[in-house]
C-alpha cells in the first residue's frame, strides 16, 4: 500500500489560511503530551517496584525460624533467600524502568528543538507571504482607483472639447493625461507586487513541503519509540512475574497491531485539509471586465459557507473503538470558523431519492440528523462538501453522504 504523505494532504485553498500546517503542529504537540504520559507511567511504576523490592528484602531479613530444626528449617531458610532474591530483582527492574524513562525524555527534548527550528522558519515565511499579499491587494486597489480617475478625466475632456472652450479644453486635456500616467504607474506597481508575491508564495510552498516531510519523520520516530518502549516494558514485567504473562500478552498483541503506517494514514484521512496548494494570485486587467464596472457585481455569488475544524485524537473513545470497523471518514463540518468562497450558483445537486443507511451516525450539531444502519432515508440535496440533506420520519438535516447507498 502506498504511504500517504503529509506534504500532499495538508494544503489550504485559501491563500491567507494555514489550516493544514496548524493541524500538523497540533498533532506534534499531542504527540509530545503522549510522550509525557508514558514517562509518568514508567516513573510511577519504577517507584512502585522499588518500594516493593525493599519491603520484600526487609521481610526476608526480619523473618525468624531460628527455633526450627532439620529439613523444615532448611526449607524455611531457602524461602527467605528466594524472597530476598525476588526483592532484589524488583529493585533491578526499577533501575531498568528509570533508564527507559530517561531515554524517552531525551528523545522528546530532541524532537522539541527540531520542531521549534522549523516552526520559526514557517512563521517567518507565513508572515512574509501575508505581508506581500496585503501589499499586493493595496496596490491593486490603488490601480483600480487610478483607472477610474483616468476614465473620468478623459470623459470630462471629451465633454469640454465639445463645448468649444479652448482654455478649459486644454486644462481638461492636461488633467486627463496626468490621470492616465498615474494609472499606468499604478498598473506597473501592481504587476511588480504580483511578481514579488508569486516568488514569496513559491518559497513558502517549498518551506511547507520541507516542514511537512520533517514533521512526518518526527511522527514516525515518535510512534516507533513509544511502541518499542511499551514493548520492552511489557517484556520486563513478564520476565519478572511469569504468572502475569497472560495479561501482558494481551498488551503485546495490541502492540503487534500498532503499525506506524496505519497511524499515519488514519491521521491524514481524518484531518486532511486539502490535496493542493493555493492557486497563484493572477493579474486582472481593469479593461477586460464587463461594462458598467462601477455598479456591477460578481457573477458568482458567495452562496456557500465553508466550515472548518479539527477532530480531537487520543481520547479514551478511540482506544475502545479500535476493534470496531469504522465508517468512511466524514467531510469536515463544524461551526467554528467561516470563510466565504466563490462558488457556482448550482453547487448542489437537488434530488429526491431513497437511500439505505450503511453506518450509524449521531448528530453533532443541531442542523444534523441521527441515522442508524439499515434506515431508509430520502435524500433532498447532494452537496459537494460531502454532507447531504436527508429526511427521515418527517425530520430533516445533514448526514454524511458516504454513509448512504442508493437503493
GROMACS .gro file of C-alpha atoms in nm:
model
  407
    1UNK     CA    1   0.000   0.000   0.000
    2UNK     CA    2   0.131   0.342  -0.094
    3UNK     CA    3   0.227   0.552   0.209
    4UNK     CA    4   0.031   0.876   0.235
    5UNK     CA    5   0.238   1.190   0.283
    6UNK     CA    6   0.181   1.500   0.496
    7UNK     CA    7   0.311   1.722   0.214
    8UNK     CA    8   0.031   1.603  -0.017
    9UNK     CA    9  -0.260   1.634   0.224
   10UNK     CA   10  -0.225   1.949   0.435
   11UNK     CA   11  -0.267   2.239   0.198
   12UNK     CA   12  -0.540   2.501   0.212
   13UNK     CA   13  -0.705   2.653  -0.095
   14UNK     CA   14  -0.750   2.991   0.077
   15UNK     CA   15  -0.430   3.190   0.011
   16UNK     CA   16  -0.414   3.355   0.354
   17UNK     CA   17  -0.511   3.046   0.560
   18UNK     CA   18  -0.268   2.791   0.709
   19UNK     CA   19  -0.517   2.538   0.842
   20UNK     CA   20  -0.318   2.235   0.725
   21UNK     CA   21   0.005   2.348   0.888
   22UNK     CA   22  -0.178   2.426   1.212
   23UNK     CA   23  -0.327   2.074   1.215
   24UNK     CA   24   0.024   1.925   1.182
   25UNK     CA   25   0.165   2.137   1.464
   26UNK     CA   26  -0.125   2.037   1.688
   27UNK     CA   27  -0.060   1.670   1.610
   28UNK     CA   28   0.306   1.707   1.716
   29UNK     CA   29   0.202   1.883   2.037
   30UNK     CA   30  -0.042   1.598   2.110
   31UNK     CA   31   0.241   1.352   2.046
   32UNK     CA   32   0.463   1.538   2.292
   33UNK     CA   33   0.186   1.512   2.551
   34UNK     CA   34   0.170   1.136   2.487
   35UNK     CA   35   0.545   1.110   2.550
   36UNK     CA   36   0.498   1.278   2.888
   37UNK     CA   37   0.214   1.041   2.971
   38UNK     CA   38   0.435   0.739   2.900
   39UNK     CA   39   0.711   0.895   3.109
   40UNK     CA   40   0.473   0.940   3.402
   41UNK     CA   41   0.361   0.579   3.374
   42UNK     CA   42   0.719   0.446   3.378
   43UNK     CA   43   0.819   0.679   3.663
   44UNK     CA   44   0.533   0.571   3.890
   45UNK     CA   45   0.584   0.203   3.805
   46UNK     CA   46   0.957   0.230   3.883
   47UNK     CA   47   0.879   0.387   4.222
   48UNK     CA   48   0.628   0.112   4.299
   49UNK     CA   49   0.875  -0.164   4.202
   50UNK     CA   50   1.148  -0.009   4.414
   51UNK     CA   51   0.923   0.019   4.722
   52UNK     CA   52   0.800  -0.338   4.676
   53UNK     CA   53   1.153  -0.476   4.638
   54UNK     CA   54   1.279  -0.303   4.953
   55UNK     CA   55   0.981  -0.426   5.152
   56UNK     CA   56   1.041  -0.786   5.038
   57UNK     CA   57   1.407  -0.766   5.145
   58UNK     CA   58   1.308  -0.625   5.483
   59UNK     CA   59   1.051  -0.901   5.532
   60UNK     CA   60   1.303  -1.173   5.444
   61UNK     CA   61   1.572  -1.039   5.680
   62UNK     CA   62   1.335  -0.993   5.975
   63UNK     CA   63   1.176  -1.336   5.941
   64UNK     CA   64   1.258  -1.573   6.231
   65UNK     CA   65   1.271  -1.951   6.210
   66UNK     CA   66   1.579  -1.997   6.428
   67UNK     CA   67   1.386  -2.224   6.664
   68UNK     CA   68   1.309  -2.474   6.389
   69UNK     CA   69   1.538  -2.766   6.314
   70UNK     CA   70   1.640  -3.007   6.039
   71UNK     CA   71   1.472  -3.009   5.700
   72UNK     CA   72   1.187  -2.771   5.781
   73UNK     CA   73   1.442  -2.512   5.895
   74UNK     CA   74   1.640  -2.558   5.573
   75UNK     CA   75   1.323  -2.518   5.369
   76UNK     CA   76   1.229  -2.201   5.561
   77UNK     CA   77   1.579  -2.055   5.514
   78UNK     CA   78   1.555  -2.132   5.142
   79UNK     CA   79   1.220  -1.948   5.132
   80UNK     CA   80   1.377  -1.638   5.294
   81UNK     CA   81   1.661  -1.646   5.041
   82UNK     CA   82   1.414  -1.659   4.749
   83UNK     CA   83   1.206  -1.373   4.892
   84UNK     CA   84   1.520  -1.157   4.918
   85UNK     CA   85   1.619  -1.253   4.562
   86UNK     CA   86   1.274  -1.155   4.437
   87UNK     CA   87   1.310  -0.820   4.617
   88UNK     CA   88   1.648  -0.756   4.454
   89UNK     CA   89   1.506  -0.842   4.112
   90UNK     CA   90   1.224  -0.588   4.161
   91UNK     CA   91   1.479  -0.320   4.254
   92UNK     CA   92   1.677  -0.405   3.939
   93UNK     CA   93   1.357  -0.376   3.737
   94UNK     CA   94   1.303  -0.028   3.882
   95UNK     CA   95   1.652   0.072   3.762
   96UNK     CA   96   1.577  -0.051   3.408
   97UNK     CA   97   1.249   0.141   3.404
   98UNK     CA   98   1.429   0.462   3.508
   99UNK     CA   99   1.682   0.413   3.227
  100UNK     CA  100   1.398   0.371   2.976
  101UNK     CA  101   1.230   0.682   3.118
  102UNK     CA  102   1.546   0.888   3.073
  103UNK     CA  103   1.573   0.780   2.708
  104UNK     CA  104   1.218   0.892   2.630
  105UNK     CA  105   1.278   1.229   2.799
  106UNK     CA  106   1.590   1.291   2.590
  107UNK     CA  107   1.408   1.188   2.271
  108UNK     CA  108   1.119   1.424   2.348
  109UNK     CA  109   1.352   1.721   2.402
  110UNK     CA  110   1.541   1.649   2.078
  111UNK     CA  111   1.215   1.648   1.886
  112UNK     CA  112   1.110   1.973   2.053
  113UNK     CA  113   1.429   2.154   1.948
  114UNK     CA  114   1.399   2.032   1.589
  115UNK     CA  115   1.030   2.122   1.571
  116UNK     CA  116   1.091   2.474   1.705
  117UNK     CA  117   1.350   2.538   1.435
  118UNK     CA  118   1.109   2.452   1.155
  119UNK     CA  119   0.820   2.630   1.324
  120UNK     CA  120   1.027   2.950   1.334
  121UNK     CA  121   1.111   2.919   0.966
  122UNK     CA  122   0.746   2.859   0.874
  123UNK     CA  123   0.633   3.153   1.087
  124UNK     CA  124   0.873   3.384   0.902
  125UNK     CA  125   0.756   3.259   0.563
  126UNK     CA  126   0.389   3.292   0.656
  127UNK     CA  127   0.437   3.647   0.780
  128UNK     CA  128   0.624   3.737   0.463
  129UNK     CA  129   0.353   3.584   0.245
  130UNK     CA  130   0.074   3.765   0.427
  131UNK     CA  131   0.266   4.094   0.419
  132UNK     CA  132   0.324   4.073   0.043
  133UNK     CA  133  -0.036   3.970  -0.009
  134UNK     CA  134  -0.160   4.275   0.179
  135UNK     CA  135   0.077   4.499  -0.015
  136UNK     CA  136  -0.039   4.349  -0.345
  137UNK     CA  137  -0.407   4.394  -0.264
  138UNK     CA  138  -0.344   4.758  -0.168
  139UNK     CA  139  -0.163   4.822  -0.496
  140UNK     CA  140  -0.448   4.655  -0.682
  141UNK     CA  141  -0.697   4.883  -0.511
  142UNK     CA  142  -0.484   5.187  -0.600
  143UNK     CA  143  -0.454   5.068  -0.959
  144UNK     CA  144  -0.830   5.034  -0.995
  145UNK     CA  145  -0.891   5.376  -0.838
  146UNK     CA  146  -0.640   5.544  -1.070
  147UNK     CA  147  -0.801   5.379  -1.371
  148UNK     CA  148  -1.140   5.511  -1.267
  149UNK     CA  149  -1.000   5.862  -1.222
  150UNK     CA  150  -0.833   5.845  -1.564
  151UNK     CA  151  -1.158   5.736  -1.727
  152UNK     CA  152  -1.348   6.017  -1.562
  153UNK     CA  153  -1.085   6.273  -1.666
  154UNK     CA  154  -1.095   6.156  -2.028
  155UNK     CA  155  -1.472   6.168  -2.032
  156UNK     CA  156  -1.458   6.523  -1.891
  157UNK     CA  157  -1.207   6.618  -2.160
  158UNK     CA  158  -1.438   6.490  -2.433
  159UNK     CA  159  -1.729   6.692  -2.294
  160UNK     CA  160  -1.515   7.006  -2.265
  161UNK     CA  161  -1.386   6.965  -2.622
  162UNK     CA  162  -1.742   6.956  -2.748
  163UNK     CA  163  -1.822   7.287  -2.574
  164UNK     CA  164  -1.559   7.474  -2.778
  165UNK     CA  165  -1.392   7.643  -2.478
  166UNK     CA  166  -1.026   7.616  -2.578
  167UNK     CA  167  -0.879   7.715  -2.242
  168UNK     CA  168  -1.097   7.476  -2.049
  169UNK     CA  169  -1.033   7.205  -2.308
  170UNK     CA  170  -0.658   7.242  -2.270
  171UNK     CA  171  -0.687   7.223  -1.893
  172UNK     CA  172  -0.902   6.910  -1.913
  173UNK     CA  173  -0.660   6.753  -2.158
  174UNK     CA  174  -0.365   6.804  -1.921
  175UNK     CA  175  -0.563   6.659  -1.630
  176UNK     CA  176  -0.664   6.355  -1.837
  177UNK     CA  177  -0.301   6.297  -1.935
  178UNK     CA  178  -0.184   6.322  -1.573
  179UNK     CA  179  -0.452   6.079  -1.457
  180UNK     CA  180  -0.365   5.833  -1.733
  181UNK     CA  181   0.005   5.849  -1.642
  182UNK     CA  182  -0.082   5.788  -1.278
  183UNK     CA  183  -0.296   5.490  -1.379
  184UNK     CA  184  -0.012   5.344  -1.586
  185UNK     CA  185   0.231   5.388  -1.298
  186UNK     CA  186  -0.012   5.222  -1.056
  187UNK     CA  187  -0.051   4.934  -1.301
  188UNK     CA  188   0.327   4.880  -1.310
  189UNK     CA  189   0.344   4.879  -0.930
  190UNK     CA  190   0.057   4.630  -0.917
  191UNK     CA  191   0.231   4.397  -1.164
  192UNK     CA  192   0.560   4.417  -0.973
  193UNK     CA  193   0.383   4.329  -0.647
  194UNK     CA  194   0.214   4.033  -0.817
  195UNK     CA  195   0.554   3.903  -0.929
  196UNK     CA  196   0.705   3.950  -0.583
  197UNK     CA  197   0.408   3.780  -0.420
  198UNK     CA  198   0.444   3.481  -0.652
  199UNK     CA  199   0.813   3.450  -0.561
  200UNK     CA  200   0.729   3.459  -0.189
  201UNK     CA  201   0.449   3.207  -0.245
  202UNK     CA  202   0.692   2.970  -0.416
  203UNK     CA  203   0.942   2.999  -0.130
  204UNK     CA  204   0.666   2.942   0.124
  205UNK     CA  205   0.541   2.638  -0.064
  206UNK     CA  206   0.891   2.484  -0.068
  207UNK     CA  207   0.934   2.553   0.304
  208UNK     CA  208   0.592   2.400   0.372
  209UNK     CA  209   0.685   2.082   0.185
  210UNK     CA  210   1.017   2.054   0.369
  211UNK     CA  211   0.847   2.112   0.705
  212UNK     CA  212   0.580   1.850   0.630
  213UNK     CA  213   0.850   1.594   0.550
  214UNK     CA  214   1.034   1.665   0.876
  215UNK     CA  215   0.711   1.658   1.079
  216UNK     CA  216   0.609   1.323   0.926
  217UNK     CA  217   0.952   1.179   1.005
  218UNK     CA  218   0.920   1.304   1.363
  219UNK     CA  219   0.578   1.145   1.396
  220UNK     CA  220   0.707   0.814   1.260
  221UNK     CA  221   1.000   0.823   1.503
  222UNK     CA  222   0.775   0.911   1.796
  223UNK     CA  223   0.530   0.628   1.731
  224UNK     CA  224   0.817   0.383   1.682
  225UNK     CA  225   0.995   0.491   2.001
  226UNK     CA  226   0.684   0.473   2.216
  227UNK     CA  227   0.572   0.144   2.066
  228UNK     CA  228   0.914  -0.012   2.130
  229UNK     CA  229   0.931   0.136   2.480
  230UNK     CA  230   0.595  -0.015   2.574
  231UNK     CA  231   0.702  -0.344   2.421
  232UNK     CA  232   1.023  -0.357   2.629
  233UNK     CA  233   0.831  -0.253   2.941
  234UNK     CA  234   0.587  -0.543   2.898
  235UNK     CA  235   0.872  -0.791   2.840
  236UNK     CA  236   1.042  -0.676   3.160
  237UNK     CA  237   0.726  -0.725   3.362
  238UNK     CA  238   0.663  -1.065   3.201
  239UNK     CA  239   1.008  -1.184   3.296
  240UNK     CA  240   0.958  -1.050   3.648
  241UNK     CA  241   0.637  -1.246   3.704
  242UNK     CA  242   0.561  -1.538   3.476
  243UNK     CA  243   0.216  -1.579   3.627
  244UNK     CA  244   0.117  -1.238   3.494
  245UNK     CA  245   0.237  -1.321   3.144
  246UNK     CA  246  -0.114  -1.379   3.008
  247UNK     CA  247  -0.213  -1.023   3.096
  248UNK     CA  248   0.097  -0.879   2.939
  249UNK     CA  249   0.046  -1.096   2.633
  250UNK     CA  250  -0.276  -0.910   2.572
  251UNK     CA  251  -0.081  -0.588   2.568
  252UNK     CA  252   0.179  -0.734   2.334
  253UNK     CA  253  -0.094  -0.846   2.097
  254UNK     CA  254  -0.223  -0.491   2.090
  255UNK     CA  255   0.129  -0.360   2.032
  256UNK     CA  256   0.175  -0.605   1.745
  257UNK     CA  257  -0.120  -0.438   1.583
  258UNK     CA  258   0.042  -0.093   1.624
  259UNK     CA  259   0.177  -0.016   1.277
  260UNK     CA  260   0.338   0.322   1.206
  261UNK     CA  261   0.198   0.336   0.855
  262UNK     CA  262  -0.157   0.270   0.972
  263UNK     CA  263  -0.142   0.550   1.229
  264UNK     CA  264  -0.006   0.799   0.980
  265UNK     CA  265  -0.274   0.700   0.727
  266UNK     CA  266  -0.556   0.735   0.976
  267UNK     CA  267  -0.442   1.084   1.081
  268UNK     CA  268  -0.417   1.203   0.732
  269UNK     CA  269  -0.758   1.060   0.634
  270UNK     CA  270  -0.939   1.216   0.930
  271UNK     CA  271  -0.757   1.551   0.941
  272UNK     CA  272  -0.660   1.623   0.592
  273UNK     CA  273  -0.737   1.977   0.487
  274UNK     CA  274  -0.659   1.970   0.117
  275UNK     CA  275  -0.455   1.800  -0.151
  276UNK     CA  276  -0.345   2.106  -0.348
  277UNK     CA  277  -0.164   2.429  -0.255
  278UNK     CA  278  -0.344   2.761  -0.307
  279UNK     CA  279  -0.352   2.895  -0.661
  280UNK     CA  280  -0.131   3.187  -0.757
  281UNK     CA  281  -0.288   3.534  -0.748
  282UNK     CA  282  -0.324   3.631  -1.113
  283UNK     CA  283  -0.313   3.970  -1.276
  284UNK     CA  284  -0.654   4.116  -1.351
  285UNK     CA  285  -0.667   4.375  -1.630
  286UNK     CA  286  -0.903   4.654  -1.544
  287UNK     CA  287  -1.026   4.700  -1.903
  288UNK     CA  288  -1.101   4.333  -1.966
  289UNK     CA  289  -1.402   4.345  -1.734
  290UNK     CA  290  -1.765   4.386  -1.830
  291UNK     CA  291  -1.919   4.731  -1.895
  292UNK     CA  292  -2.073   4.935  -1.613
  293UNK     CA  293  -1.788   4.828  -1.383
  294UNK     CA  294  -1.866   5.065  -1.101
  295UNK     CA  295  -2.214   4.919  -1.043
  296UNK     CA  296  -2.161   4.559  -1.150
  297UNK     CA  297  -2.150   4.273  -0.903
  298UNK     CA  298  -1.953   3.945  -0.921
  299UNK     CA  299  -2.105   3.684  -1.148
  300UNK     CA  300  -2.056   3.426  -0.886
  301UNK     CA  301  -2.226   3.461  -0.551
  302UNK     CA  302  -2.089   3.388  -0.213
  303UNK     CA  303  -2.359   3.132  -0.167
  304UNK     CA  304  -2.173   2.875   0.030
  305UNK     CA  305  -2.004   2.897   0.367
  306UNK     CA  306  -1.721   2.652   0.428
  307UNK     CA  307  -1.678   2.545   0.784
  308UNK     CA  308  -1.355   2.407   0.919
  309UNK     CA  309  -1.242   2.238   1.243
  310UNK     CA  310  -1.018   1.959   1.369
  311UNK     CA  311  -1.124   1.631   1.526
  312UNK     CA  312  -0.960   1.559   1.857
  313UNK     CA  313  -0.748   1.244   1.881
  314UNK     CA  314  -0.606   1.046   2.161
  315UNK     CA  315  -0.931   1.021   2.368
  316UNK     CA  316  -1.039   0.709   2.554
  317UNK     CA  317  -1.312   0.659   2.297
  318UNK     CA  318  -1.057   0.590   2.024
  319UNK     CA  319  -0.899   0.321   2.239
  320UNK     CA  320  -1.218   0.131   2.295
  321UNK     CA  321  -1.339   0.157   1.938
  322UNK     CA  322  -1.014   0.043   1.773
  323UNK     CA  323  -1.150  -0.307   1.708
  324UNK     CA  324  -1.482  -0.190   1.562
  325UNK     CA  325  -1.494  -0.146   1.181
  326UNK     CA  326  -1.514   0.225   1.116
  327UNK     CA  327  -1.732   0.409   0.869
  328UNK     CA  328  -1.578   0.610   0.583
  329UNK     CA  329  -1.413   0.934   0.701
  330UNK     CA  330  -1.653   1.229   0.720
  331UNK     CA  331  -1.605   1.555   0.540
  332UNK     CA  332  -1.516   1.821   0.794
  333UNK     CA  333  -1.823   2.010   0.915
  334UNK     CA  334  -1.825   2.239   1.218
  335UNK     CA  335  -1.950   2.580   1.305
  336UNK     CA  336  -1.637   2.747   1.439
  337UNK     CA  337  -1.469   2.944   1.158
  338UNK     CA  338  -1.647   3.066   0.848
  339UNK     CA  339  -1.479   3.179   0.528
  340UNK     CA  340  -1.671   3.296   0.224
  341UNK     CA  341  -1.568   3.134  -0.102
  342UNK     CA  342  -1.695   3.195  -0.455
  343UNK     CA  343  -1.890   2.901  -0.586
  344UNK     CA  344  -2.117   2.841  -0.878
  345UNK     CA  345  -2.483   2.905  -0.811
  346UNK     CA  346  -2.557   2.540  -0.897
  347UNK     CA  347  -2.318   2.397  -0.638
  348UNK     CA  348  -2.552   2.123  -0.511
  349UNK     CA  349  -2.747   1.858  -0.696
  350UNK     CA  350  -3.113   1.856  -0.596
  351UNK     CA  351  -3.282   1.518  -0.595
  352UNK     CA  352  -3.539   1.319  -0.401
  353UNK     CA  353  -3.438   0.953  -0.394
  354UNK     CA  354  -3.437   0.672  -0.138
  355UNK     CA  355  -3.107   0.564   0.015
  356UNK     CA  356  -3.014   0.294   0.266
  357UNK     CA  357  -2.800   0.388   0.570
  358UNK     CA  358  -2.477   0.183   0.586
  359UNK     CA  359  -2.342   0.308   0.920
  360UNK     CA  360  -2.472   0.463   1.240
  361UNK     CA  361  -2.419   0.837   1.281
  362UNK     CA  362  -2.507   1.055   1.579
  363UNK     CA  363  -2.575   1.421   1.506
  364UNK     CA  364  -2.302   1.656   1.628
  365UNK     CA  365  -2.485   1.980   1.553
  366UNK     CA  366  -2.847   2.097   1.562
  367UNK     CA  367  -2.870   2.101   1.181
  368UNK     CA  368  -2.768   1.732   1.151
  369UNK     CA  369  -2.984   1.417   1.156
  370UNK     CA  370  -2.941   1.098   1.361
  371UNK     CA  371  -2.934   0.785   1.142
  372UNK     CA  372  -2.890   0.416   1.212
  373UNK     CA  373  -2.767   0.129   0.999
  374UNK     CA  374  -3.048  -0.012   0.785
  375UNK     CA  375  -3.263   0.304   0.793
  376UNK     CA  376  -3.423   0.423   0.467
  377UNK     CA  377  -3.391   0.799   0.414
  378UNK     CA  378  -3.493   1.036   0.136
  379UNK     CA  379  -3.206   1.247   0.003
  380UNK     CA  380  -3.325   1.600  -0.072
  381UNK     CA  381  -2.994   1.753  -0.182
  382UNK     CA  382  -2.644   1.621  -0.250
  383UNK     CA  383  -2.386   1.887  -0.161
  384UNK     CA  384  -2.031   1.887  -0.293
  385UNK     CA  385  -1.880   1.909   0.056
  386UNK     CA  386  -1.997   1.552   0.133
  387UNK     CA  387  -2.285   1.648   0.364
  388UNK     CA  388  -2.626   1.569   0.213
  389UNK     CA  389  -2.966   1.696   0.317
  390UNK     CA  390  -3.184   1.395   0.405
  391UNK     CA  391  -3.528   1.336   0.553
  392UNK     CA  392  -3.645   1.051   0.778
  393UNK     CA  393  -3.977   1.023   0.961
  394UNK     CA  394  -4.060   1.388   0.888
  395UNK     CA  395  -3.725   1.512   1.028
  396UNK     CA  396  -3.471   1.677   0.800
  397UNK     CA  397  -3.099   1.751   0.849
  398UNK     CA  398  -2.745   1.699   0.725
  399UNK     CA  399  -2.594   1.348   0.707
  400UNK     CA  400  -2.259   1.225   0.567
  401UNK     CA  401  -2.316   1.117   0.206
  402UNK     CA  402  -2.052   0.840   0.232
  403UNK     CA  403  -2.278   0.667   0.487
  404UNK     CA  404  -2.560   0.616   0.233
  405UNK     CA  405  -2.619   0.374  -0.052
  406UNK     CA  406  -2.869   0.437  -0.327
  407UNK     CA  407  -3.148   0.179  -0.349
   0.00000   0.00000   0.00000
